[in-house]
Amino acid sequence: MAVVEDDVVVSKRISSSRTQWPIFIALVVVAATIVYPLYFVIITSLRPNADYLQDPFGLPGEWTLENYLRLAETYGVGQAFLNSMFVSITSVALVLVLASLAGFALAKLPVPGTKYITATFVSVMLIPGPVLIIPIYLMLARLDLVGTYWGLILVYVATGLPFATFFLTLSFRGIPDEVIEAARIDGAGFFRIMWSIIAPMGSSGVATLAVLQFLGVWNELIFAFILIPEESMRLLTPTLASIGERFLTDQPLVSAGLFITASIPLILLAFASRYIMQGLQVGVSR
């Protein structure tokens, strides 16, 4: 009897390994399609244009940081990088604070019409962004906010809040009501519960939302290009987009700009990947 059971276990392991190998190979192929473009951009950015034109897909015959120095010294990419960091961090911070308060209220407090409010957020998320460009521009022009960072931040906060509130509402619903009730019995108020219970227990969802919002703001082009017309105030993405239009024949210079744009999201995803997976699992399970 034991021999039969051992044979069954062995056969299951063999069949499991047979099914795992195709999945592993498929994942390796997918990973290669993602890693190779990044590798190509990095290698290309570290070579002169003449060397690139001789052998675009080969290894550099000469390694140089000249492309990055040109972007920083001649085209103001360094200042554009700082501008993007200021706008992105400020926008994400405001969205997280407002969405956390709203998400906690919708998830755990007896707010009238919670379902209708949530449905409204979902319907707003379905509106294409380009449709809002003209009315947003006219509204900001009346408020004298066109050409200012705070006008752009206001747009990013307003367009990011519906999804942020919806996402955190789903995440905070997974926090046990008994914990919140125990805190209320101990005399904790709204903000005390928010800071001591909701924030720590919902940290994975908040971290996931922070990364998603940052990536959206960091890579956004249309609003940043239209609402900040002055070149000295432009953010990184519009600056590099204009450089790419003028230097299509200088692929190493364009690749250096692409890598600068992608560096912050890559670093952010590398450090926050664990929280992102936890937050997405919480959101899906709700």
PDB file of C-alpha atoms in Angstrom, residues 113-283:
ATOM      1  CA  GLY A 113     -25.874  57.298  -0.049  1.00  0.00           C
ATOM      2  CA  THR A 114     -22.532  55.501   0.125  1.00  0.00           C
ATOM      3  CA  LYS A 115     -23.375  53.235  -2.803  1.00  0.00           C
ATOM      4  CA  TYR A 116     -24.415  56.151  -4.982  1.00  0.00           C
ATOM      5  CA  ILE A 117     -21.257  58.097  -4.106  1.00  0.00           C
ATOM      6  CA  THR A 118     -19.090  55.103  -4.983  1.00  0.00           C
ATOM      7  CA  ALA A 119     -20.989  54.607  -8.245  1.00  0.00           C
ATOM      8  CA  THR A 120     -20.396  58.272  -9.057  1.00  0.00           C
ATOM      9  CA  PHE A 121     -16.653  57.806  -8.586  1.00  0.00           C
ATOM     10  CA  VAL A 122     -16.695  54.825 -10.934  1.00  0.00           C
ATOM     11  CA  SER A 123     -18.646  56.746 -13.587  1.00  0.00           C
ATOM     12  CA  VAL A 124     -16.245  59.701 -13.357  1.00  0.00           C
ATOM     13  CA  MET A 125     -13.288  57.369 -13.903  1.00  0.00           C
ATOM     14  CA  LEU A 126     -14.826  56.297 -17.215  1.00  0.00           C
ATOM     15  CA  ILE A 127     -14.642  59.833 -18.648  1.00  0.00           C
ATOM     16  CA  PRO A 128     -11.657  60.158 -21.045  1.00  0.00           C
ATOM     17  CA  GLY A 129      -9.088  62.674 -19.884  1.00  0.00           C
ATOM     18  CA  PRO A 130      -8.739  64.553 -23.219  1.00  0.00           C
ATOM     19  CA  VAL A 131     -12.446  65.448 -23.079  1.00  0.00           C
ATOM     20  CA  LEU A 132     -11.746  67.589 -20.003  1.00  0.00           C
ATOM     21  CA  ILE A 133      -8.839  69.588 -21.434  1.00  0.00           C
ATOM     22  CA  ILE A 134     -10.827  72.565 -22.780  1.00  0.00           C
ATOM     23  CA  PRO A 135     -13.168  73.067 -19.786  1.00  0.00           C
ATOM     24  CA  ILE A 136     -10.286  72.632 -17.343  1.00  0.00           C
ATOM     25  CA  TYR A 137      -8.156  75.135 -19.225  1.00  0.00           C
ATOM     26  CA  LEU A 138     -10.989  77.701 -19.330  1.00  0.00           C
ATOM     27  CA  MET A 139     -11.688  77.251 -15.621  1.00  0.00           C
ATOM     28  CA  LEU A 140      -8.027  77.651 -14.651  1.00  0.00           C
ATOM     29  CA  ALA A 141      -7.708  80.681 -16.936  1.00  0.00           C
ATOM     30  CA  ARG A 142     -10.548  82.381 -15.053  1.00  0.00           C
ATOM     31  CA  LEU A 143      -8.802  81.556 -11.772  1.00  0.00           C
ATOM     32  CA  ASP A 144      -5.510  82.892 -13.182  1.00  0.00           C
ATOM     33  CA  LEU A 145      -3.837  79.529 -12.537  1.00  0.00           C
ATOM     34  CA  VAL A 146      -2.640  78.739 -16.074  1.00  0.00           C
ATOM     35  CA  GLY A 147       1.136  78.716 -16.114  1.00  0.00           C
ATOM     36  CA  THR A 148       1.434  77.909 -12.401  1.00  0.00           C
ATOM     37  CA  TYR A 149       2.373  74.685 -10.666  1.00  0.00           C
ATOM     38  CA  TRP A 150      -0.555  74.961  -8.269  1.00  0.00           C
ATOM     39  CA  GLY A 151      -3.021  74.980 -11.158  1.00  0.00           C
ATOM     40  CA  LEU A 152      -1.456  71.784 -12.491  1.00  0.00           C
ATOM     41  CA  ILE A 153      -1.424  70.244  -9.007  1.00  0.00           C
ATOM     42  CA  LEU A 154      -5.117  71.097  -8.643  1.00  0.00           C
ATOM     43  CA  VAL A 155      -5.847  69.248 -11.887  1.00  0.00           C
ATOM     44  CA  TYR A 156      -3.868  66.176 -10.817  1.00  0.00           C
ATOM     45  CA  VAL A 157      -5.576  66.078  -7.429  1.00  0.00           C
ATOM     46  CA  ALA A 158      -9.043  66.486  -8.910  1.00  0.00           C
ATOM     47  CA  THR A 159      -8.530  63.831 -11.589  1.00  0.00           C
ATOM     48  CA  GLY A 160      -6.828  61.397  -9.208  1.00  0.00           C
ATOM     49  CA  LEU A 161      -9.284  61.583  -6.306  1.00  0.00           C
ATOM     50  CA  PRO A 162     -12.124  59.454  -7.779  1.00  0.00           C
ATOM     51  CA  PHE A 163      -9.940  56.399  -8.325  1.00  0.00           C
ATOM     52  CA  ALA A 164      -7.990  56.980  -5.107  1.00  0.00           C
ATOM     53  CA  THR A 165     -11.126  57.225  -2.982  1.00  0.00           C
ATOM     54  CA  PHE A 166     -12.679  54.170  -4.657  1.00  0.00           C
ATOM     55  CA  PHE A 167      -9.491  52.138  -4.180  1.00  0.00           C
ATOM     56  CA  LEU A 168      -9.019  53.027  -0.513  1.00  0.00           C
ATOM     57  CA  THR A 169     -12.695  52.462   0.219  1.00  0.00           C
ATOM     58  CA  LEU A 170     -12.283  48.876  -0.953  1.00  0.00           C
ATOM     59  CA  SER A 171      -9.033  48.487   1.000  1.00  0.00           C
ATOM     60  CA  PHE A 172     -10.380  49.906   4.269  1.00  0.00           C
ATOM     61  CA  ARG A 173     -13.441  47.665   4.181  1.00  0.00           C
ATOM     62  CA  GLY A 174     -11.153  44.745   4.988  1.00  0.00           C
ATOM     63  CA  ILE A 175     -10.251  46.246   8.385  1.00  0.00           C
ATOM     64  CA  PRO A 176     -12.314  44.546  11.137  1.00  0.00           C
ATOM     65  CA  ASP A 177     -15.092  46.685  12.591  1.00  0.00           C
ATOM     66  CA  GLU A 178     -14.400  45.241  16.052  1.00  0.00           C
ATOM     67  CA  VAL A 179     -11.017  46.967  16.188  1.00  0.00           C
ATOM     68  CA  ILE A 180     -12.563  50.330  15.375  1.00  0.00           C
ATOM     69  CA  GLU A 181     -15.366  49.833  17.893  1.00  0.00           C
ATOM     70  CA  ALA A 182     -12.831  48.957  20.599  1.00  0.00           C
ATOM     71  CA  ALA A 183     -10.948  52.162  19.827  1.00  0.00           C
ATOM     72  CA  ARG A 184     -14.164  54.182  20.072  1.00  0.00           C
ATOM     73  CA  ILE A 185     -14.921  52.613  23.462  1.00  0.00           C
ATOM     74  CA  ASP A 186     -11.475  53.707  24.632  1.00  0.00           C
ATOM     75  CA  GLY A 187     -12.359  57.261  23.662  1.00  0.00           C
ATOM     76  CA  ALA A 188     -10.561  57.536  20.307  1.00  0.00           C
ATOM     77  CA  GLY A 189     -12.024  60.058  17.882  1.00  0.00           C
ATOM     78  CA  PHE A 190     -12.108  60.166  14.087  1.00  0.00           C
ATOM     79  CA  PHE A 191      -8.569  61.371  13.530  1.00  0.00           C
ATOM     80  CA  ARG A 192      -7.130  59.196  16.313  1.00  0.00           C
ATOM     81  CA  ILE A 193      -8.696  56.096  14.750  1.00  0.00           C
ATOM     82  CA  MET A 194      -7.507  57.219  11.356  1.00  0.00           C
ATOM     83  CA  TRP A 195      -3.899  57.688  12.478  1.00  0.00           C
ATOM     84  CA  SER A 196      -3.542  54.771  14.928  1.00  0.00           C
ATOM     85  CA  ILE A 197      -5.670  52.051  13.298  1.00  0.00           C
ATOM     86  CA  ILE A 198      -6.653  52.746   9.707  1.00  0.00           C
ATOM     87  CA  ALA A 199      -3.265  54.015   8.551  1.00  0.00           C
ATOM     88  CA  PRO A 200      -1.181  51.099   9.934  1.00  0.00           C
ATOM     89  CA  MET A 201      -3.657  48.348   9.003  1.00  0.00           C
ATOM     90  CA  GLY A 202      -4.327  49.822   5.566  1.00  0.00           C
ATOM     91  CA  SER A 203      -0.690  50.671   4.832  1.00  0.00           C
ATOM     92  CA  SER A 204      -0.403  48.203   1.930  1.00  0.00           C
ATOM     93  CA  GLY A 205      -3.359  49.787   0.152  1.00  0.00           C
ATOM     94  CA  VAL A 206      -2.081  53.310   0.794  1.00  0.00           C
ATOM     95  CA  ALA A 207       1.407  52.378  -0.463  1.00  0.00           C
ATOM     96  CA  THR A 208      -0.046  50.802  -3.587  1.00  0.00           C
ATOM     97  CA  LEU A 209      -2.153  53.868  -4.261  1.00  0.00           C
ATOM     98  CA  ALA A 210       0.838  56.154  -3.697  1.00  0.00           C
ATOM     99  CA  VAL A 211       2.876  54.294  -6.301  1.00  0.00           C
ATOM    100  CA  LEU A 212       0.038  54.220  -8.846  1.00  0.00           C
ATOM    101  CA  GLN A 213      -0.717  57.918  -8.385  1.00  0.00           C
ATOM    102  CA  PHE A 214       2.955  58.878  -8.586  1.00  0.00           C
ATOM    103  CA  LEU A 215       3.437  56.938 -11.814  1.00  0.00           C
ATOM    104  CA  GLY A 216       0.350  58.551 -13.329  1.00  0.00           C
ATOM    105  CA  VAL A 217       1.448  62.088 -12.443  1.00  0.00           C
ATOM    106  CA  TRP A 218       5.109  61.518 -13.316  1.00  0.00           C
ATOM    107  CA  ASN A 219       4.330  60.206 -16.824  1.00  0.00           C
ATOM    108  CA  GLU A 220       1.454  62.580 -17.622  1.00  0.00           C
ATOM    109  CA  LEU A 221       2.084  64.752 -20.675  1.00  0.00           C
ATOM    110  CA  ILE A 222      -1.020  66.509 -22.025  1.00  0.00           C
ATOM    111  CA  PHE A 223      -2.024  68.643 -19.026  1.00  0.00           C
ATOM    112  CA  ALA A 224       1.612  69.353 -18.123  1.00  0.00           C
ATOM    113  CA  PHE A 225       2.320  70.521 -21.679  1.00  0.00           C
ATOM    114  CA  ILE A 226      -0.778  72.724 -22.054  1.00  0.00           C
ATOM    115  CA  LEU A 227      -1.044  74.246 -18.579  1.00  0.00           C
ATOM    116  CA  ILE A 228       2.688  75.066 -18.247  1.00  0.00           C
ATOM    117  CA  PRO A 229       3.559  76.792 -21.535  1.00  0.00           C
ATOM    118  CA  GLU A 230       6.741  78.491 -20.306  1.00  0.00           C
ATOM    119  CA  GLU A 231       9.773  76.357 -21.148  1.00  0.00           C
ATOM    120  CA  SER A 232      11.735  77.269 -18.009  1.00  0.00           C
ATOM    121  CA  MET A 233       8.895  75.929 -15.826  1.00  0.00           C
ATOM    122  CA  ARG A 234       8.125  72.760 -17.746  1.00  0.00           C
ATOM    123  CA  LEU A 235       8.145  69.337 -16.175  1.00  0.00           C
ATOM    124  CA  LEU A 236      10.415  66.496 -17.199  1.00  0.00           C
ATOM    125  CA  THR A 237       8.073  64.615 -19.535  1.00  0.00           C
ATOM    126  CA  PRO A 238       7.148  67.638 -21.743  1.00  0.00           C
ATOM    127  CA  THR A 239      10.799  68.722 -21.799  1.00  0.00           C
ATOM    128  CA  LEU A 240      12.002  65.333 -23.005  1.00  0.00           C
ATOM    129  CA  ALA A 241       9.118  65.098 -25.477  1.00  0.00           C
ATOM    130  CA  SER A 242      10.218  68.356 -27.113  1.00  0.00           C
ATOM    131  CA  ILE A 243      13.831  67.145 -27.180  1.00  0.00           C
ATOM    132  CA  GLY A 244      12.746  63.898 -28.817  1.00  0.00           C
ATOM    133  CA  GLU A 245      10.981  65.813 -31.586  1.00  0.00           C
ATOM    134  CA  ARG A 246      14.107  67.866 -32.369  1.00  0.00           C
ATOM    135  CA  PHE A 247      16.699  65.098 -32.077  1.00  0.00           C
ATOM    136  CA  LEU A 248      15.170  62.055 -33.726  1.00  0.00           C
ATOM    137  CA  THR A 249      18.495  61.384 -35.462  1.00  0.00           C
ATOM    138  CA  ASP A 250      20.414  61.498 -32.157  1.00  0.00           C
ATOM    139  CA  GLN A 251      19.100  58.320 -30.598  1.00  0.00           C
ATOM    140  CA  PRO A 252      21.670  58.187 -27.736  1.00  0.00           C
ATOM    141  CA  LEU A 253      20.546  61.621 -26.540  1.00  0.00           C
ATOM    142  CA  VAL A 254      16.898  60.581 -26.677  1.00  0.00           C
ATOM    143  CA  SER A 255      17.720  57.313 -24.883  1.00  0.00           C
ATOM    144  CA  ALA A 256      19.433  59.233 -22.085  1.00  0.00           C
ATOM    145  CA  GLY A 257      16.264  61.269 -21.626  1.00  0.00           C
ATOM    146  CA  LEU A 258      14.124  58.132 -21.622  1.00  0.00           C
ATOM    147  CA  PHE A 259      16.260  56.517 -18.952  1.00  0.00           C
ATOM    148  CA  ILE A 260      16.117  59.635 -16.765  1.00  0.00           C
ATOM    149  CA  THR A 261      12.328  59.550 -17.016  1.00  0.00           C
ATOM    150  CA  ALA A 262      12.151  55.835 -16.235  1.00  0.00           C
ATOM    151  CA  SER A 263      14.699  55.831 -13.403  1.00  0.00           C
ATOM    152  CA  ILE A 264      12.431  57.149 -10.644  1.00  0.00           C
ATOM    153  CA  PRO A 265       9.496  54.796 -11.454  1.00  0.00           C
ATOM    154  CA  LEU A 266      11.908  51.849 -11.602  1.00  0.00           C
ATOM    155  CA  ILE A 267      13.421  52.675  -8.218  1.00  0.00           C
ATOM    156  CA  LEU A 268       9.980  53.239  -6.735  1.00  0.00           C
ATOM    157  CA  LEU A 269       8.630  49.939  -8.056  1.00  0.00           C
ATOM    158  CA  ALA A 270      11.707  48.055  -6.866  1.00  0.00           C
ATOM    159  CA  PHE A 271      11.244  49.209  -3.269  1.00  0.00           C
ATOM    160  CA  ALA A 272       7.426  49.102  -3.188  1.00  0.00           C
ATOM    161  CA  SER A 273       6.715  45.903  -5.146  1.00  0.00           C
ATOM    162  CA  ARG A 274       5.845  43.919  -2.004  1.00  0.00           C
ATOM    163  CA  TYR A 275       3.317  46.525  -0.851  1.00  0.00           C
ATOM    164  CA  ILE A 276       1.851  46.764  -4.346  1.00  0.00           C
ATOM    165  CA  MET A 277       1.151  43.033  -4.489  1.00  0.00           C
ATOM    166  CA  GLN A 278      -0.441  43.089  -1.036  1.00  0.00           C
ATOM    167  CA  GLY A 279      -2.533  46.127  -1.866  1.00  0.00           C
ATOM    168  CA  LEU A 280      -3.767  44.715  -5.152  1.00  0.00           C
ATOM    169  CA  GLN A 281      -4.699  41.440  -3.457  1.00  0.00           C
ATOM    170  CA  VAL A 282      -6.684  43.351  -0.861  1.00  0.00           C
ATOM    171  CA  GLY A 283      -8.429  45.385  -3.561  1.00  0.00           C
TER     172      GLY A 283
END
